[in-house]
Structure formats: C-alpha cells, structure tokens
mmCIF file of N, CA and C in Angstrom:
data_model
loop_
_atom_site.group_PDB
_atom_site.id
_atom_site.type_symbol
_atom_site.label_atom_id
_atom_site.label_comp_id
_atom_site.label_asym_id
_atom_site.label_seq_id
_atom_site.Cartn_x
_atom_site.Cartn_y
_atom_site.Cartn_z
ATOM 1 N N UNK A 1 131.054 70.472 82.100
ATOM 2 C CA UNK A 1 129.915 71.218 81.626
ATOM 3 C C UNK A 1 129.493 72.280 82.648
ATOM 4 N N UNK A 2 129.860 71.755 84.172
ATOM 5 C CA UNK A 2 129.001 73.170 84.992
ATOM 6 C C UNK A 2 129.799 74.366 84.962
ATOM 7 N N UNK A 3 131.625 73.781 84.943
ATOM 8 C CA UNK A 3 132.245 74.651 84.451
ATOM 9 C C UNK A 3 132.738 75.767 84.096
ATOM 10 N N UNK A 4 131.674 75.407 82.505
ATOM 11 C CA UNK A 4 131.885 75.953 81.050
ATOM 12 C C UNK A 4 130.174 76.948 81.662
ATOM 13 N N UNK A 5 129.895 76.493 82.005
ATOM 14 C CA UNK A 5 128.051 77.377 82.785
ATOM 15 C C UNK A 5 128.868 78.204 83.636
ATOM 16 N N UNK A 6 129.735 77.854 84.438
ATOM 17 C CA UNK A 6 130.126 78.725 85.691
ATOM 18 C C UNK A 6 130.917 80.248 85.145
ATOM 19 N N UNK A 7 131.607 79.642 84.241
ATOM 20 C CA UNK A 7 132.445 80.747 83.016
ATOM 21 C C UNK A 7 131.952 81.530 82.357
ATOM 22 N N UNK A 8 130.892 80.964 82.031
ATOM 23 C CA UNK A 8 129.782 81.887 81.098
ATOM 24 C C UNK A 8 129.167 82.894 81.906
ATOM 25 N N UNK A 9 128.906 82.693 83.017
ATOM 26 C CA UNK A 9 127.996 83.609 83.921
ATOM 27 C C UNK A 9 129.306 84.667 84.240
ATOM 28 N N UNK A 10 130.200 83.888 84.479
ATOM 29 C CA UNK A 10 131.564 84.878 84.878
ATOM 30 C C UNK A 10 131.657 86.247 84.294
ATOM 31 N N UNK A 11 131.507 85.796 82.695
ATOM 32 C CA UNK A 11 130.922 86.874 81.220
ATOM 33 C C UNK A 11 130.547 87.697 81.504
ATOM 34 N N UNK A 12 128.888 87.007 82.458
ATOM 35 C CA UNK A 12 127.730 87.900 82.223
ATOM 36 C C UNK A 12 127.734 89.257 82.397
ATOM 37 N N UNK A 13 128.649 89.807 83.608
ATOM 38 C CA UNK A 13 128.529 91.140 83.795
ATOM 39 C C UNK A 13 129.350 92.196 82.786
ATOM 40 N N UNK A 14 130.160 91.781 81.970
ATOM 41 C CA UNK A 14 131.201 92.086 80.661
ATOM 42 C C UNK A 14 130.150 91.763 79.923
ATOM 43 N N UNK A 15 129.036 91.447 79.609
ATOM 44 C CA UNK A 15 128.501 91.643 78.988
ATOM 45 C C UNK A 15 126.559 92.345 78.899
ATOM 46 N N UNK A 16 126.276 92.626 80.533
ATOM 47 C CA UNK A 16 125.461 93.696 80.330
ATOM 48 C C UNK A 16 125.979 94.811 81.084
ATOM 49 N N UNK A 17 126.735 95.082 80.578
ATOM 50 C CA UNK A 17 127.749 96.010 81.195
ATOM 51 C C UNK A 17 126.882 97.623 81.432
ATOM 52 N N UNK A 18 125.910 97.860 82.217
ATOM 53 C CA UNK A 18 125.022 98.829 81.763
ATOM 54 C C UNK A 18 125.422 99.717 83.684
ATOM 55 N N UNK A 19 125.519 101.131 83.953
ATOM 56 C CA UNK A 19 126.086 102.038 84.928
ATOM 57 C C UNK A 19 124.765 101.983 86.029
ATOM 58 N N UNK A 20 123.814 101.433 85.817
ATOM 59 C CA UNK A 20 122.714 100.957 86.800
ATOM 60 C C UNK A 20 122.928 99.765 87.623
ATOM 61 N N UNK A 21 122.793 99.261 86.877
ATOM 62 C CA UNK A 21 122.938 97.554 87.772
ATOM 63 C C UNK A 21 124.662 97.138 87.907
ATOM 64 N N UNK A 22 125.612 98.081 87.541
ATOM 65 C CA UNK A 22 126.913 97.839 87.704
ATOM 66 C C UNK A 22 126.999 97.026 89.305
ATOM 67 N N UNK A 23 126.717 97.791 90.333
ATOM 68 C CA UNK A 23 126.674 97.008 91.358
ATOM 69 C C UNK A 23 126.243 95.589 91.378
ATOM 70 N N UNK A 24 124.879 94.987 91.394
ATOM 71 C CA UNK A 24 124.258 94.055 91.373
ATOM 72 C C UNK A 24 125.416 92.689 90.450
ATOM 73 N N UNK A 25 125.580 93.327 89.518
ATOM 74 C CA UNK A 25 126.656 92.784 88.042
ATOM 75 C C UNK A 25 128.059 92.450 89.128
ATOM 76 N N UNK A 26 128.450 93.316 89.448
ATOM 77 C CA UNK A 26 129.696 93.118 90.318
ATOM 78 C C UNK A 26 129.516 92.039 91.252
ATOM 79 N N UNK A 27 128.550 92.201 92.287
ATOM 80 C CA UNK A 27 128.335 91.776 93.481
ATOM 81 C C UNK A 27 128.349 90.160 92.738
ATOM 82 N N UNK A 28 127.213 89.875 91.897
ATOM 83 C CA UNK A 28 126.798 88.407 91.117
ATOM 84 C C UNK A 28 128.161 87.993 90.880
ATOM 85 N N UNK A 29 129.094 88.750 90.247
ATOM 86 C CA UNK A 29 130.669 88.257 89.368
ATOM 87 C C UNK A 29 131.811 88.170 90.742
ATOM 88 N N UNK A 30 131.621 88.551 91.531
ATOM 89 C CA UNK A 30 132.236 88.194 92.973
ATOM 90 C C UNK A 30 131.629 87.061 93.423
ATOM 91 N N UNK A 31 130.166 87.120 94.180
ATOM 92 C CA UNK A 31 130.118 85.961 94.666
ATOM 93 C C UNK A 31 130.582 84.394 93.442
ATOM 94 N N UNK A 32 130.368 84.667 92.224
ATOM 95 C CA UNK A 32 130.918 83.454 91.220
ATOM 96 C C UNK A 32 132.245 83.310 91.538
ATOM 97 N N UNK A 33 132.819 83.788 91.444
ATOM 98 C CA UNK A 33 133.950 84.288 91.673
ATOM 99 C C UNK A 33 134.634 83.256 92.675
ATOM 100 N N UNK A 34 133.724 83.534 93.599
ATOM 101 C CA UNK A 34 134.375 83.193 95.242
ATOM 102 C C UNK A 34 133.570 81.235 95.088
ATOM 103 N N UNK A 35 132.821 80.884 94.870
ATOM 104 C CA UNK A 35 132.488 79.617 94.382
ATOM 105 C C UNK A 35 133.687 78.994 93.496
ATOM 106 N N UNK A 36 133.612 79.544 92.268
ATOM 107 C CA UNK A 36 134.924 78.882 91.929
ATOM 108 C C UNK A 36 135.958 78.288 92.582
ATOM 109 N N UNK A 37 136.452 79.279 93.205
ATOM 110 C CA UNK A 37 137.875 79.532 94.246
ATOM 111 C C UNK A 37 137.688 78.383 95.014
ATOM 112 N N UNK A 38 136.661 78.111 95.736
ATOM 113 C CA UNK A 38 136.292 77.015 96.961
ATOM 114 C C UNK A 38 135.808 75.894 96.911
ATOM 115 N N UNK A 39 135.599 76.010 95.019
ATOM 116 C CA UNK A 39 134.792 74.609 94.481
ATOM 117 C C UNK A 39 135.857 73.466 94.797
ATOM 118 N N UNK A 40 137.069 73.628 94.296
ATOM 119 C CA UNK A 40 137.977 72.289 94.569
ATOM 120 C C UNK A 40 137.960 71.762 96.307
ATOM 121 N N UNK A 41 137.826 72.731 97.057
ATOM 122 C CA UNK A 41 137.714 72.359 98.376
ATOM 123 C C UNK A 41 136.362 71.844 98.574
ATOM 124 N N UNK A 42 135.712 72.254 98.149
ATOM 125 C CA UNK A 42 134.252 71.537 98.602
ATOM 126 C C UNK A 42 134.436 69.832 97.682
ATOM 127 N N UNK A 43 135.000 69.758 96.635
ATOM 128 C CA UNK A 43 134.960 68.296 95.946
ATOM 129 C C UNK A 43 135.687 67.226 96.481
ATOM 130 N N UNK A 44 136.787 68.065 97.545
ATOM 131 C CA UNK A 44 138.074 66.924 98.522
ATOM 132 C C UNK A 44 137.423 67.381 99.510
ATOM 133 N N UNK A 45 136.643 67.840 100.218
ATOM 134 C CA UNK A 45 136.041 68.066 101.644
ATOM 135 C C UNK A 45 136.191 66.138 102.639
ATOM 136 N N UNK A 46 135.415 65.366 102.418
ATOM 137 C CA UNK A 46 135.614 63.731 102.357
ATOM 138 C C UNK A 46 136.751 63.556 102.462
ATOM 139 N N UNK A 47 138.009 64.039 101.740
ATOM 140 C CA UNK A 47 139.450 63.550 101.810
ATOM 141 C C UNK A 47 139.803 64.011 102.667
ATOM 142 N N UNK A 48 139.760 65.497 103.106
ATOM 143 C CA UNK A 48 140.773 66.448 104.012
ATOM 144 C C UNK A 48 140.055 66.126 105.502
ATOM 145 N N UNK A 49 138.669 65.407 105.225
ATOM 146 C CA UNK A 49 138.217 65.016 107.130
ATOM 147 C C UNK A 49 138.787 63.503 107.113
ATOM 148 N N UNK A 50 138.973 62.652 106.158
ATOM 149 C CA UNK A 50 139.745 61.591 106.462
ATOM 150 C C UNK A 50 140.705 61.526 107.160
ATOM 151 N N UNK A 51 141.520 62.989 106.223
ATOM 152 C CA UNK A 51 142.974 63.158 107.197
ATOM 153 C C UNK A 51 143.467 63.500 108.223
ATOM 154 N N UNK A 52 142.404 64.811 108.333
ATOM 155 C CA UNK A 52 141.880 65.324 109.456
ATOM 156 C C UNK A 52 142.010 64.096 110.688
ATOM 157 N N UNK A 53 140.511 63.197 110.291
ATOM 158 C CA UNK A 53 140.757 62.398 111.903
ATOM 159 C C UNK A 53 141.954 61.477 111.516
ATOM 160 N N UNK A 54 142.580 60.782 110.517
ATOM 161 C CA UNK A 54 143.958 60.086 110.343
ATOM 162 C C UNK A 54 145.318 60.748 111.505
ATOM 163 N N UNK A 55 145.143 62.414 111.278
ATOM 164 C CA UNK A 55 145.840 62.931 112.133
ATOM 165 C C UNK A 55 145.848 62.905 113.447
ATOM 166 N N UNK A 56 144.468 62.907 113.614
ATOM 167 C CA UNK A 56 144.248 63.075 115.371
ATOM 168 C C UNK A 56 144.306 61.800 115.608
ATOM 169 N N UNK A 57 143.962 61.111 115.208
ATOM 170 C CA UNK A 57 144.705 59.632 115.727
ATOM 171 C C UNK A 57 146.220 59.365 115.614
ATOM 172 N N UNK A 58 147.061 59.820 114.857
ATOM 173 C CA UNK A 58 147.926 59.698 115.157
ATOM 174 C C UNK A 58 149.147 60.787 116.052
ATOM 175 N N UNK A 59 148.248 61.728 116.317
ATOM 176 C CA UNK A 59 148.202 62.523 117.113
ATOM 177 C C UNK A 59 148.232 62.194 118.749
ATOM 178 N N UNK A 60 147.095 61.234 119.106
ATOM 179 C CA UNK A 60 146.771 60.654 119.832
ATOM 180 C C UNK A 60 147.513 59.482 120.815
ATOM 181 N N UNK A 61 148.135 58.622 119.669
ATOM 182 C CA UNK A 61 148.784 57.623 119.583
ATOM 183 C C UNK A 61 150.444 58.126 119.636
ATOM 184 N N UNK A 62 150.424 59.151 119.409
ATOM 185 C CA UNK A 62 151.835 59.783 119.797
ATOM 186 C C UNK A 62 151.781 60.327 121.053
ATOM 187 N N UNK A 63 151.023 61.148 121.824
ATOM 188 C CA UNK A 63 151.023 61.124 123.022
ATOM 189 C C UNK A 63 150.637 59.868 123.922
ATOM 190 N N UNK A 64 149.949 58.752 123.654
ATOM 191 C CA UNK A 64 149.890 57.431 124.235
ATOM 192 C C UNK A 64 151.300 57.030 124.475
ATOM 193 N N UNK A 65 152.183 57.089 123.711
ATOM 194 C CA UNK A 65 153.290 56.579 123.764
ATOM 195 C C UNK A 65 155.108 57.248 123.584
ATOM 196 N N UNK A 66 154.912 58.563 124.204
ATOM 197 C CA UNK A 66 155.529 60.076 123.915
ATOM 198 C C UNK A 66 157.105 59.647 124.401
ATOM 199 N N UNK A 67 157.057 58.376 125.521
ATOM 200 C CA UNK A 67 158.270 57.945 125.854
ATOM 201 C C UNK A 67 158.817 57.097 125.365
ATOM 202 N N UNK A 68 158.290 55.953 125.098
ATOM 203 C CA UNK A 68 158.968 54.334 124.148
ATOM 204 C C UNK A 68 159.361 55.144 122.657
ATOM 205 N N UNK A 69 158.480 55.365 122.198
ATOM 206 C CA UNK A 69 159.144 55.627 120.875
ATOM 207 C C UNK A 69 158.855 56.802 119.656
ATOM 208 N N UNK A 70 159.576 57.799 120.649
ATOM 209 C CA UNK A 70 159.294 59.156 120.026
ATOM 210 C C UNK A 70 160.010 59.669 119.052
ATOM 211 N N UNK A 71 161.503 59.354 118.523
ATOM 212 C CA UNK A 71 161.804 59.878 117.139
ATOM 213 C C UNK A 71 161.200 59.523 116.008
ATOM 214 N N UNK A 72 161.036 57.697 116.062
ATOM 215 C CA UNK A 72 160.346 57.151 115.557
ATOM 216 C C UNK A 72 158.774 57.891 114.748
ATOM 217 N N UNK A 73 158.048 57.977 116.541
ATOM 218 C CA UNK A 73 156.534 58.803 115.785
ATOM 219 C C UNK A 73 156.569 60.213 115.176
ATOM 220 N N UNK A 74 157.694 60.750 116.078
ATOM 221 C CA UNK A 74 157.912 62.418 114.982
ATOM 222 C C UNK A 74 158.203 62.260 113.678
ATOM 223 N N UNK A 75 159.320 60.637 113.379
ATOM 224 C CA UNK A 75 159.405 60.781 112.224
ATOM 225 C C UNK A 75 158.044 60.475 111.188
ATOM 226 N N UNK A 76 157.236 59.885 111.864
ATOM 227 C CA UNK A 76 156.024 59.643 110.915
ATOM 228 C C UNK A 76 155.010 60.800 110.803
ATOM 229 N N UNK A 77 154.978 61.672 112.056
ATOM 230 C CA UNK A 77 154.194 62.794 112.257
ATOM 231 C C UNK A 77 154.394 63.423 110.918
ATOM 232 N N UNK A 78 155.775 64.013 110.802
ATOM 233 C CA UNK A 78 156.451 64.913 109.797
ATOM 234 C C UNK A 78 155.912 63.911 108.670
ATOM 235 N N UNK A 79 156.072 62.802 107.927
ATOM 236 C CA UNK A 79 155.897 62.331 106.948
ATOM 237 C C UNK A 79 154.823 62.161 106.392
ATOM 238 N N UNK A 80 153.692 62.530 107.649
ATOM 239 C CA UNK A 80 152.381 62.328 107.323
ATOM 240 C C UNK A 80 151.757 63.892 107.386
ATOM 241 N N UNK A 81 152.461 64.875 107.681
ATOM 242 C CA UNK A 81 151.646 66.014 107.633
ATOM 243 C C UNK A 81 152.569 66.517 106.079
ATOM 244 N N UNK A 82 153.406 65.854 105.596
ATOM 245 C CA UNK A 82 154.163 66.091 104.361
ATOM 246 C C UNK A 82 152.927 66.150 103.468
ATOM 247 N N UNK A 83 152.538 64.275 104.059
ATOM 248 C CA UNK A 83 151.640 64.105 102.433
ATOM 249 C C UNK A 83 150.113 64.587 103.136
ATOM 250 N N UNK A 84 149.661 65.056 104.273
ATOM 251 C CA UNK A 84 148.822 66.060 103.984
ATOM 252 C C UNK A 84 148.503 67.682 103.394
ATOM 253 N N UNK A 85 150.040 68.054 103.425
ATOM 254 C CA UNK A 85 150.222 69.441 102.391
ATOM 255 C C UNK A 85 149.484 68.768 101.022
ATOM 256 N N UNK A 86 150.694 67.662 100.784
ATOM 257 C CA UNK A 86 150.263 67.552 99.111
ATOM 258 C C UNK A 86 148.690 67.299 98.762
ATOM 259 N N UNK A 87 148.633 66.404 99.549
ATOM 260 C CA UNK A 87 146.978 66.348 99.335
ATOM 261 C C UNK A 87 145.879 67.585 99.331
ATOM 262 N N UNK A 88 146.320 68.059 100.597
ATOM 263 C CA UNK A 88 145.835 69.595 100.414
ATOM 264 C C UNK A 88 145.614 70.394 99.532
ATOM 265 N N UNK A 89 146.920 70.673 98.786
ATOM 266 C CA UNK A 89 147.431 71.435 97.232
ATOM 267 C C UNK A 89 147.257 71.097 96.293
ATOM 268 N N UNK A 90 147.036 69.133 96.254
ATOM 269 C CA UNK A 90 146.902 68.682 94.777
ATOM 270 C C UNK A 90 145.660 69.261 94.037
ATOM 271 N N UNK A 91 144.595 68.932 94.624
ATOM 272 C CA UNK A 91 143.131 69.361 93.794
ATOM 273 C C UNK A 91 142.887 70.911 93.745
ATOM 274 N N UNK A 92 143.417 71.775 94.318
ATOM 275 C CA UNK A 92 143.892 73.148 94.136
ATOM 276 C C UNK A 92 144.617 73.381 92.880
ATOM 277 N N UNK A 93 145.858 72.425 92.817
ATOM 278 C CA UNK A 93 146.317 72.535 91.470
ATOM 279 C C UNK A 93 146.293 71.788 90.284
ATOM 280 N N UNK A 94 145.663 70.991 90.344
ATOM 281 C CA UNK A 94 144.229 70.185 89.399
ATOM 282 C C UNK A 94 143.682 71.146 89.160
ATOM 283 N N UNK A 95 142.710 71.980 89.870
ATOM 284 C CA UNK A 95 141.901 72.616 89.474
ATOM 285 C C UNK A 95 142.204 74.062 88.577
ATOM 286 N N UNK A 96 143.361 74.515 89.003
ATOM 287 C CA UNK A 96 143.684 75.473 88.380
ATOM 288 C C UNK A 96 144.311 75.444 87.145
ATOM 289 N N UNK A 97 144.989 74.041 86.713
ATOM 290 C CA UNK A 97 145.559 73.381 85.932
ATOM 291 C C UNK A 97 144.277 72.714 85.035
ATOM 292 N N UNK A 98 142.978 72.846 84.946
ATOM 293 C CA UNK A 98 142.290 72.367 84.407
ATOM 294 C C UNK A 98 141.614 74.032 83.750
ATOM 295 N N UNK A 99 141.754 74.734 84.866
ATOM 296 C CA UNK A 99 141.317 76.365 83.892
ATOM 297 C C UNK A 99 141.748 76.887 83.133
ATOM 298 N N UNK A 100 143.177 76.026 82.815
ATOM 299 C CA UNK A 100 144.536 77.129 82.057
ATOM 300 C C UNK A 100 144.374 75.646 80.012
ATOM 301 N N UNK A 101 144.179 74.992 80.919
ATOM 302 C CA UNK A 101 143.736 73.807 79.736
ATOM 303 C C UNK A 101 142.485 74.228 78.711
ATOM 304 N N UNK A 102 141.605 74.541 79.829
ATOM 305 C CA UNK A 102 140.195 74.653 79.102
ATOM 306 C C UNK A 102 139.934 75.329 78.283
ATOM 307 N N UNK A 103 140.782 76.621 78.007
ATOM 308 C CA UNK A 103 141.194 77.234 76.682
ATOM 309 C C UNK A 103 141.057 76.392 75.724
ATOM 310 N N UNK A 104 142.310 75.154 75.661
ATOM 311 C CA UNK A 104 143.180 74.598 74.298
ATOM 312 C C UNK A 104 141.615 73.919 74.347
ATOM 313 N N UNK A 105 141.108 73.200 74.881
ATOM 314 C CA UNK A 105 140.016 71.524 74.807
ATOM 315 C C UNK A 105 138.904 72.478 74.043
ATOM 316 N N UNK A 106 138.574 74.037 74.150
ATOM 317 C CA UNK A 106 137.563 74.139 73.645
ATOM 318 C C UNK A 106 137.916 74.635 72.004
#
C-alpha cells in the first residue's frame, strides 16, 4: 500500500504539469525518486550490520590465527563474502522484481 502511495506521487508531477512550479514538481519527483531507490536498503539495514560485524569477526579471527590455518580461513573468507554479495543484491532484486510485478497484481 505505501508503495502504490509512493507511485502515485511519482505521477504527481505528470500530472500538474504546469511551466511555474516545473522546478519544485521536478525537485519533489527526484527526491521520490531517490527514496525509492534506497528503500530496499533501508528495510535490510539490520541484515547488512549483522554481516557487517559477522565479517569483522571473522576478519579478526583470521588474523588471530594467520599461521595455523590460513587456506582453510581464506577459504571461508571467500565463501562468506560470496554469500554477503548475495545478500546484498537479493532485496535489491526483490525489490525491483516486485515493481515489474505490480503492473500484472493491479
């Protein structure tokens, strides 16, 4: 529903489309604009500092121990900054994958 509000306002300037307030109209349909774009990051914000400190601890714990068993932790380093891309990208492409939907649902 905030959405389908957020979309509508998107409208708004296509629809008082008047050579006075063109600026103001623009400026409003940009900053929406730019909310959209950053909304999925603000909804995983909680996830990406999980990983965030997940990393630096294992970050940490790889220099604690850089001599006993280092292919080993690179190999987990790499496996774990793998599935922090995906995590990264997933709700990015959730989200964009939910704008291209919202057509058909309405």
């Amino acid at each position: 529903m905030l959405l389908l509000l957020f979309l509508l306002l998107l409208l708004l300037p296509l629809l008082l489309f008047l050579p006075v307030h063109l600026p103001y109209l623009l400026l409003i349909h940009l900053l929406l604009l730019l909310f959209l774009l950053l909304l999925p990051l603000l909804l995983f914000l909680p996830i990406l500092l999980l990983l965030l400190i997940l990393l630096l601890l294992l970050l940490l714990f790889l220099l604690l121990s850089i001599f006993l068993f280092l292919p080993i932790l690179l190999l987990l380093l790499l496996l774990l900054l793998l599935l922090l891309h995906l995590l990264l990208f997933l709700p990015i492409l959730l989200f964009l994958l939910l704008l291209l939907l919202l057509p058909l649902l309405l």
